[in-house]
Amino acid sequence: MPPYAHRVNGSEGRGTGSEPSPGGPRGGRPGDRPGGRAPWGAAVAGVAAAGLALAATEVVGVASPATPTLLQVVGNWLVERFAGSLRDVAVQLFGTNDKRALVIGTVLVSLALGAAVGRLALRRPAAGPVAFSFAAAAGIAAGLTDPIARDHPIPVVAAGVAGAVVGAVALRLLLVRALGPSSGARRAPLVRPGPSGEAGPDGGTAPARVARRRMLTWAVTALGISAGSAWFAGALRGRRAAASAAPPVPLPAAADVAAVPAGSALDAAVPGITPLITSNADFYRIDTALDVPRIAADRWRLRITGLVEREVEHTYRSLLARELVEVPITIQCVSNEVGGDLVGTARWRGVPLAALLDEARPRPDATQVVGVSADGFTAGFPTRAVTDGRHALVAVGMNGRPLPAVHGFPARLVVAGLYGYVSATKWLTEIRLTRLEDFDGFWIPRGWAKEGPIKTASRIDVPTGSDAVRAGRVVVAGVAWAPARGIRAVQVRVDRGPWRDADVAPAASDDLWVQWRWSWDATPGTRTLQVRAVDGTGALQDGRAAPPAPDGATGWHTRTVTVRR
Ligand SMILES: Nc1nc2c(c(=O)[nH]1)N[C@H]1C(S)=C(S)[C@@H](COP(=O)(O)O)O[C@H]1N2
Ligand SMILES: [Mo]
């Protein structure tokens, strides 16, 4: 017996009204709809039609690669609505996998709705066009309010219309042509309507089985075509988007380069240690963007607005024509756990924020600098951070290359010593001066602290703890950081014994992490290593274990290592 036969029998036998009905409350009453005895097949048709509709919106999206697709604007809307509603989890963690899960979830919900529409359309053929139009309208509405997509209304509307037409037509065709030889879906004999409305013990008559098999074939084919064309459209769109957002001019050299002295890196000396400079490819990525904004630099503008005497507008070329500086700065995500890797150091090349703000002449009551992203994200920090001598840049380059798209091309903010969520706005389009109390950045109403200075942190890189080490001399090494304050000392202890000073490589500046190492005379057994740092002000790293929310994790990184004799 095919697995779906149970469903057919089950749905036919729900006269008591007590069993759960797979189609929801609407499918509950037997005998009131002569053509309604094919709910399973109709649901499958609905799923297939929804899949084709979604694929159509993705395919139309290829025509305008810089515009997020309807699926993405709906996802963005969900992020905007629900990011941070789960207070207990690290709500900033929109890593690649979370984004994939969100998109897959949206697709699955759409397909489930398609199933319901399919069943409904069996009784009321108008339900298909109505439901697909409604879904398209919702997608178009999300698109026309999306910070990026709203600038491209034609592709948004075209995608919605294409989705609605493809979905409605596909549903109609599938119901009519696959469910049975009769021309009307209402009379489709998926299960022979007997006087009592019951199917045979095998789940249906022979023609009904044939009809179901045919439906399954059609649906699988339709979903295959949908998945294939959506995948292909996505790949093509990505390629075209990358090409349209290629830097129009080479990145000029910096006039002022804060070089990293040769002696400050233990990269070669200590295998397994975190490199002093993180490559662009290895750099962590955190943001709320489902689709990386692809900005054509020649059409991009950076405006300085708000509480300023004079609004200023920059182009990509005008920024690049200025005197650029290059400084290594460690940036970190507030969601980083103790020992985690949401932290990295790059040589950031760009224009000092102080110089740009000076030209706009902030008013005395401008206590906050807010970075606004092309995709609507915002992050704000005290104006004091621009004037207190730390490095704060509008960065256009990362490790000698134009900013990669995922790290904010054409320009982003980088402020030494502040967590990314309050400072490091990528895809920067506006720097808005406000008063601290008048505006809160994206994450603040979602439960994160208003101010986000990076807490002093340290991490053990080697030994990794996953492999046993041999007794004797073992190199313990890692990184420690307190950007803008610097690191004065790093200490290590074994099995909660006395703290020992580690060797700290000379720091290139206070803005980036230092690598440290310590020579351990390891004795056999299961050993617990711990590290802590003292920052440039002499303050000891906070040893109390605390989670990332609301203002950054604390605690000393602890690693258990097995030592063999
Ligand atoms: N436009 C935009 N900029 C953003 C974010 C974002 O969600 N959108 N996230 C911020 C956060 S929380 C962090 S930690 C840093 C991460 O920068 P990276 O991805 O280049 O490492 O970007 C910041 N800038
Ligand atoms: Mo972050």
PDB file of C-alpha atoms and ligand atoms in Angstrom, residues 92 284 286-287 332-336 342 377 419-422 443, ligand 2:
ATOM      1  CA  GLN A  92      22.706  38.689  16.922  1.00  0.00           C
ATOM      2  CA  TYR A 284      34.162  36.537  10.576  1.00  0.00           C
ATOM      3  CA  ILE A 286      27.950  39.088  11.136  1.00  0.00           C
ATOM      4  CA  ASP A 287      25.067  41.124   9.802  1.00  0.00           C
ATOM      5  CA  GLN A 332      34.750  42.087  17.525  1.00  0.00           C
ATOM      6  CA  CYS A 333      31.116  41.082  17.666  1.00  0.00           C
ATOM      7  CA  VAL A 334      29.380  41.512  21.008  1.00  0.00           C
ATOM      8  CA  SER A 335      27.911  38.044  20.464  1.00  0.00           C
ATOM      9  CA  ASN A 336      31.352  36.458  20.695  1.00  0.00           C
ATOM     10  CA  LEU A 342      33.743  36.399  16.110  1.00  0.00           C
ATOM     11  CA  PHE A 377      20.756  48.831   9.495  1.00  0.00           C
ATOM     12  CA  TYR A 419      31.743  46.295  19.359  1.00  0.00           C
ATOM     13  CA  GLY A 420      30.500  46.065  15.783  1.00  0.00           C
ATOM     14  CA  TYR A 421      26.810  46.430  16.654  1.00  0.00           C
ATOM     15  CA  VAL A 422      27.292  50.008  17.887  1.00  0.00           C
ATOM     16  CA  TRP A 443      20.169  46.362  18.196  1.00  0.00           C
TER      17      TRP A 443
HETATM   18 MO    MO B   2      28.087  41.939  16.214  1.00  0.00          MO
END
